[in-house]
XYZ file of C-alpha atoms in Angstrom:
376
model
C -110.946 93.176 -55.663
C -108.578 94.336 -58.444
C -107.990 97.592 -56.375
C -107.335 95.574 -53.264
C -104.643 93.437 -55.092
C -103.036 96.615 -56.401
C -102.932 98.153 -52.944
C -101.432 94.792 -51.672
C -98.625 94.914 -54.313
C -97.980 98.590 -53.499
C -97.108 97.510 -49.988
C -95.281 94.295 -50.578
C -92.709 95.678 -53.124
C -89.445 93.958 -53.719
C -87.694 96.777 -52.015
C -89.712 96.229 -48.948
C -89.201 92.540 -49.010
C -85.422 92.984 -49.447
C -85.471 95.442 -46.626
C -87.369 92.925 -44.360
C -84.790 90.199 -45.330
C -81.939 92.487 -44.343
C -83.494 93.677 -41.075
C -84.507 90.156 -40.061
C -80.929 88.925 -40.755
C -79.381 91.635 -38.468
C -82.198 91.014 -35.836
C -81.610 87.282 -35.962
C -77.755 87.621 -35.521
C -78.220 90.050 -32.477
C -81.400 88.705 -30.743
C -82.176 85.186 -31.826
C -79.235 83.150 -32.919
C -77.780 82.543 -29.566
C -80.989 80.923 -28.284
C -80.883 78.534 -31.206
C -77.130 77.695 -31.573
C -76.331 77.438 -27.880
C -79.306 75.408 -26.543
C -78.892 73.729 -24.264
C -76.194 76.444 -23.232
C -73.417 74.315 -21.971
C -73.469 72.254 -18.605
C -75.424 71.670 -16.494
C -78.228 73.038 -18.946
C -77.430 70.060 -21.314
C -77.889 67.729 -18.366
C -81.074 69.427 -17.258
C -82.397 69.084 -20.718
C -81.636 65.428 -21.002
C -82.749 64.487 -17.570
C -86.057 66.309 -18.253
C -86.546 64.141 -21.341
C -85.783 60.995 -19.331
C -88.423 62.093 -16.554
C -91.209 62.618 -19.246
C -90.523 59.291 -20.897
C -90.511 57.321 -17.608
C -92.993 59.254 -15.495
C -95.140 61.239 -17.982
C -96.314 64.736 -17.291
C -96.491 64.320 -13.459
C -94.331 62.634 -10.864
C -95.935 60.956 -8.005
C -94.325 59.774 -4.798
C -93.527 56.309 -6.061
C -91.861 57.622 -9.235
C -90.024 60.107 -7.077
C -88.504 57.128 -5.197
C -87.523 55.627 -8.554
C -85.955 58.938 -9.507
C -83.931 58.847 -6.203
C -83.013 55.211 -6.804
C -81.462 56.257 -10.127
C -79.561 59.161 -8.292
C -78.247 56.862 -5.536
C -76.965 54.362 -8.358
C -75.026 57.400 -9.912
C -73.743 58.315 -6.488
C -72.150 54.949 -6.117
C -70.480 55.360 -9.470
C -69.244 58.710 -8.400
C -67.868 57.268 -5.175
C -65.772 54.749 -7.057
C -64.367 57.447 -9.234
C -63.438 59.681 -6.197
C -61.695 56.508 -4.373
C -59.780 55.936 -7.483
C -58.068 59.242 -7.260
C -55.250 59.242 -4.654
C -55.138 63.110 -4.279
C -58.776 63.028 -3.235
C -58.092 60.216 -0.569
C -55.038 62.202 0.646
C -57.442 65.208 1.304
C -59.819 62.921 3.226
C -62.334 62.845 0.343
C -63.627 59.270 -0.141
C -67.185 59.679 -1.260
C -69.206 61.953 -3.668
C -70.924 63.356 -0.772
C -67.619 64.574 0.810
C -66.734 65.853 -2.710
C -69.904 67.723 -3.001
C -69.648 69.391 0.455
C -66.033 69.976 0.465
C -64.891 73.617 0.887
C -63.108 74.060 -2.389
C -62.205 77.770 -1.733
C -59.892 76.645 0.983
C -58.475 73.840 -1.095
C -54.928 73.668 -2.365
C -54.046 74.555 -5.773
C -53.287 70.962 -6.698
C -56.517 69.637 -5.361
C -58.597 72.447 -7.004
C -56.910 71.695 -10.327
C -57.960 68.017 -9.886
C -61.611 68.937 -9.335
C -61.390 71.346 -12.281
C -60.041 68.494 -14.424
C -62.944 66.244 -13.275
C -65.775 68.711 -13.829
C -64.639 70.902 -16.720
C -61.742 69.146 -18.545
C -62.918 65.478 -18.470
C -66.558 66.637 -18.061
C -67.363 63.399 -16.511
C -71.064 62.901 -17.103
C -71.972 61.269 -13.569
C -70.652 64.427 -11.803
C -72.797 66.914 -13.975
C -75.889 64.714 -13.860
C -75.652 64.304 -10.098
C -75.658 68.018 -9.659
C -78.856 68.398 -11.637
C -80.570 65.387 -9.965
C -79.627 66.706 -6.503
C -81.234 70.037 -7.526
C -84.451 68.427 -8.744
C -84.691 66.266 -5.688
C -84.478 69.439 -3.546
C -87.267 71.108 -5.587
C -89.394 68.175 -5.266
C -89.100 67.867 -1.418
C -90.370 71.393 -0.956
C -93.103 71.097 -3.652
C -95.848 71.672 -1.095
C -94.373 74.844 0.150
C -95.377 78.279 -0.805
C -92.248 80.167 -1.381
C -91.169 83.558 -2.763
C -94.709 85.196 -2.793
C -96.420 87.734 -0.353
C -99.474 88.767 -2.387
C -102.548 87.045 -1.262
C -103.780 86.157 -4.811
C -100.473 84.762 -5.668
C -100.280 82.609 -2.613
C -103.887 81.440 -3.249
C -103.029 80.460 -6.960
C -99.901 78.469 -5.606
C -101.976 76.653 -3.085
C -104.359 75.846 -5.825
C -101.691 74.184 -7.970
C -100.451 72.373 -4.705
C -104.032 70.967 -4.072
C -104.268 69.943 -7.794
C -100.860 68.207 -7.382
C -99.389 70.235 -10.095
C -95.785 70.827 -8.927
C -92.984 72.642 -10.438
C -90.453 69.715 -10.486
C -89.505 69.327 -14.096
C -86.386 71.039 -15.385
C -87.006 74.564 -16.673
C -84.415 74.770 -19.318
C -86.876 74.290 -22.342
C -89.569 76.890 -21.235
C -86.702 79.516 -20.360
C -85.269 79.022 -23.696
C -88.637 79.226 -25.495
C -89.317 82.580 -23.409
C -86.154 84.195 -24.623
C -86.769 83.090 -28.058
C -90.447 84.232 -28.472
C -89.806 87.574 -26.764
C -87.012 88.249 -29.313
C -88.980 87.055 -32.167
C -91.982 89.179 -31.176
C -89.452 92.202 -31.335
C -88.209 91.206 -34.834
C -91.783 90.667 -36.191
C -93.114 93.925 -34.876
C -90.380 95.843 -36.248
C -90.775 94.135 -39.580
C -94.448 94.949 -39.695
C -93.810 98.590 -38.777
C -91.280 98.930 -41.641
C -93.523 97.257 -44.165
C -96.770 99.167 -43.245
C -95.646 102.658 -42.302
C -95.120 104.341 -45.765
C -98.264 102.948 -47.477
C -100.637 105.983 -47.156
C -97.795 108.602 -47.017
C -96.542 107.396 -50.288
C -99.811 107.940 -52.109
C -100.275 111.382 -50.389
C -96.834 112.651 -51.289
C -97.762 111.701 -54.896
C -100.935 113.571 -54.758
C -102.860 110.143 -55.458
C -105.166 110.722 -52.572
C -106.131 114.289 -53.816
C -107.320 112.558 -57.266
C -109.017 109.772 -55.478
C -110.895 112.057 -53.009
C -112.636 113.985 -55.854
C -115.092 111.267 -55.954
C -117.235 109.463 -53.344
C -115.994 106.044 -54.339
C -112.408 107.343 -54.141
C -112.757 108.257 -50.500
C -114.031 104.715 -49.640
C -110.664 103.362 -50.896
C -109.297 104.418 -47.477
C -110.901 101.307 -46.177
C -109.456 99.097 -48.955
C -106.033 100.376 -47.999
C -106.495 99.645 -44.374
C -107.812 96.170 -45.160
C -104.626 95.647 -47.563
C -102.381 96.960 -44.894
C -103.848 94.242 -42.353
C -103.574 91.503 -44.934
C -100.004 92.523 -45.714
C -99.248 92.582 -42.032
C -100.806 89.073 -41.741
C -98.561 87.824 -44.631
C -95.389 89.190 -43.090
C -96.142 87.777 -39.617
C -97.015 84.427 -40.930
C -93.936 84.177 -43.171
C -91.651 85.159 -40.422
C -93.248 83.089 -37.809
C -93.023 80.104 -40.117
C -89.278 80.810 -40.706
C -88.451 81.476 -37.108
C -90.250 78.394 -35.777
C -88.656 76.216 -38.372
C -85.433 77.409 -36.954
C -86.627 76.851 -33.447
C -87.320 73.147 -34.180
C -83.831 72.565 -34.317
C -83.823 72.818 -30.572
C -85.747 69.567 -30.321
C -88.242 70.595 -27.412
C -90.968 68.781 -28.845
C -90.749 66.170 -26.085
C -91.745 68.844 -23.585
C -94.899 69.866 -25.552
C -97.486 67.795 -23.417
C -95.975 69.096 -20.151
C -98.198 71.545 -18.149
C -96.450 74.780 -17.938
C -96.909 74.833 -14.060
C -94.767 71.683 -13.955
C -91.527 73.649 -14.804
C -89.419 74.678 -11.857
C -89.809 78.245 -10.898
C -92.637 79.114 -13.464
C -95.986 79.460 -11.966
C -98.737 80.640 -14.123
C -102.432 81.903 -13.608
C -103.607 79.173 -16.177
C -102.325 75.721 -16.791
C -102.167 75.137 -20.584
C -99.493 72.421 -21.750
C -96.152 73.793 -23.215
C -97.498 73.520 -26.717
C -100.636 75.342 -25.965
C -98.610 78.012 -24.432
C -96.644 78.267 -27.633
C -99.850 78.633 -29.583
C -101.003 81.312 -27.272
C -97.936 83.262 -27.725
C -98.247 82.997 -31.510
C -101.753 84.453 -31.256
C -100.430 87.229 -28.927
C -97.945 88.174 -31.632
C -100.724 88.288 -34.204
C -102.810 90.620 -31.899
C -99.904 92.992 -31.189
C -98.903 92.761 -34.786
C -102.271 93.984 -36.056
C -102.296 96.663 -33.176
C -98.978 98.043 -34.397
C -100.050 97.825 -38.112
C -103.132 100.017 -37.443
C -100.894 102.424 -35.455
C -98.347 102.575 -38.336
C -101.033 103.330 -40.930
C -102.472 105.895 -38.544
C -99.067 107.728 -38.216
C -98.756 107.360 -41.932
C -102.166 109.131 -42.483
C -101.292 112.152 -40.368
C -97.551 113.045 -40.798
C -96.700 115.531 -43.533
C -93.439 113.831 -44.956
C -91.000 110.988 -44.629
C -88.800 112.796 -42.235
C -91.630 113.255 -39.765
C -92.604 109.669 -40.264
C -89.064 108.552 -39.269
C -89.245 110.917 -36.334
C -92.491 109.450 -35.038
C -91.213 105.926 -35.665
C -88.275 106.294 -33.347
C -90.079 106.218 -30.011
C -92.616 103.774 -31.643
C -89.763 101.253 -32.185
C -88.257 101.826 -28.913
C -91.829 101.098 -27.415
C -91.730 97.843 -29.384
C -88.421 96.950 -27.974
C -89.568 97.728 -24.309
C -93.091 96.380 -24.452
C -93.088 93.732 -27.191
C -90.603 91.211 -25.575
C -91.947 91.415 -22.123
C -95.551 91.173 -23.282
C -94.442 87.753 -24.881
C -92.179 86.448 -22.021
C -94.390 87.112 -19.168
C -97.903 86.461 -20.490
C -99.897 84.620 -17.913
C -96.998 84.721 -15.444
C -97.971 84.804 -11.742
C -95.453 87.379 -11.098
C -97.747 89.944 -12.600
C -101.598 90.638 -11.867
C -103.909 88.175 -13.557
C -105.717 91.148 -15.254
C -102.639 92.686 -16.756
C -102.337 90.599 -19.755
C -105.947 90.709 -21.019
C -106.293 94.349 -20.146
C -103.131 95.268 -21.935
C -103.922 93.351 -25.022
C -107.525 94.722 -25.064
C -106.706 98.280 -24.462
C -104.019 98.247 -27.305
C -106.522 96.483 -29.724
C -109.421 98.878 -28.971
C -107.346 101.838 -28.882
C -105.634 101.282 -32.158
C -109.077 100.337 -33.720
C -110.691 103.591 -32.479
C -107.821 105.564 -33.692
C -108.063 104.337 -37.224
C -111.758 104.782 -37.138
C -111.542 108.288 -36.206
C -108.766 109.010 -38.900
C -111.035 107.121 -41.524
C -114.095 109.573 -40.623
C -111.666 112.548 -40.888
C -110.695 111.230 -44.395
C -114.319 111.093 -45.319
C -114.732 114.884 -44.548
C -111.369 116.329 -45.500
C -111.255 119.076 -48.106
C -109.135 118.586 -51.103
C -106.526 121.266 -51.730
C -104.932 120.891 -55.272
């Protein structure tokens, strides 16, 4: 155990920890900060977010026909408020706009500059809440009215899945702003964490070999078995790094205040059909578990590269395509996990192949280390 703790301390040095702080500060600024500070991102995203919370509080995690009628009644009440406002503006009346419906359907591209400016003032300067909310409510009503239709899919398996959701009365009728934000957030967090793991783990075995430590260890049978201890220490270090970063990033994410959506089935969000139907909170936990799986895979690969490259320059060279691969694959593997837009087998097969492949690679290298000659 003392040897294990020594190996652990050799990985998580103050220099590595400082590097991780600097790297994550940069990655947070470029990849993650926007999805925290600008959520909801303006209007109508803000109205979508607020109306979604209102729907959950009033109707729960599913909206039936009776509740839909209540939703339309709220919409009609706001339409009357908008009618009164439109009628109070003489310029609108002069253009023949007496109701909100006429306001909504008016061809503004052909409107006079004065009239266009008046509309701009209503929507963007005064930002009258009723007009913004009506846009979002109108959109939600349109989606509810086509909830039983299969749209946008031509693959037989995808169509079958959508029909299963319709039969189960699991409709995509709730605003999608929360889950879209989380997808972008978790995809970029995955990239930041995987890069951090690779940076922390990569030098561990190469550093010992460059100092001739392995040559001294391998002169004894016990010393050769320390390769397993190093691997175990590397995996524990990766776990510590991932857990610490996930804790920090999700603490920051909590400021988005999306907990009200956690009990909502993910297939209830507009435009987001999935092969399975966990709740939003379960989906978050699944993404966290996926990050751990990919993190351990990349840790094993990083240790494997560290075992075979001759020097630091070669390690840096091999890491460049490695990091590019993280950016290309890491984010999408998070954003589109379970998505109906991809084959149902893709996610489990991809994760299984990566896990088994990296494990076999490290086992092969471990057996090689058991037989390797010592050259002093």
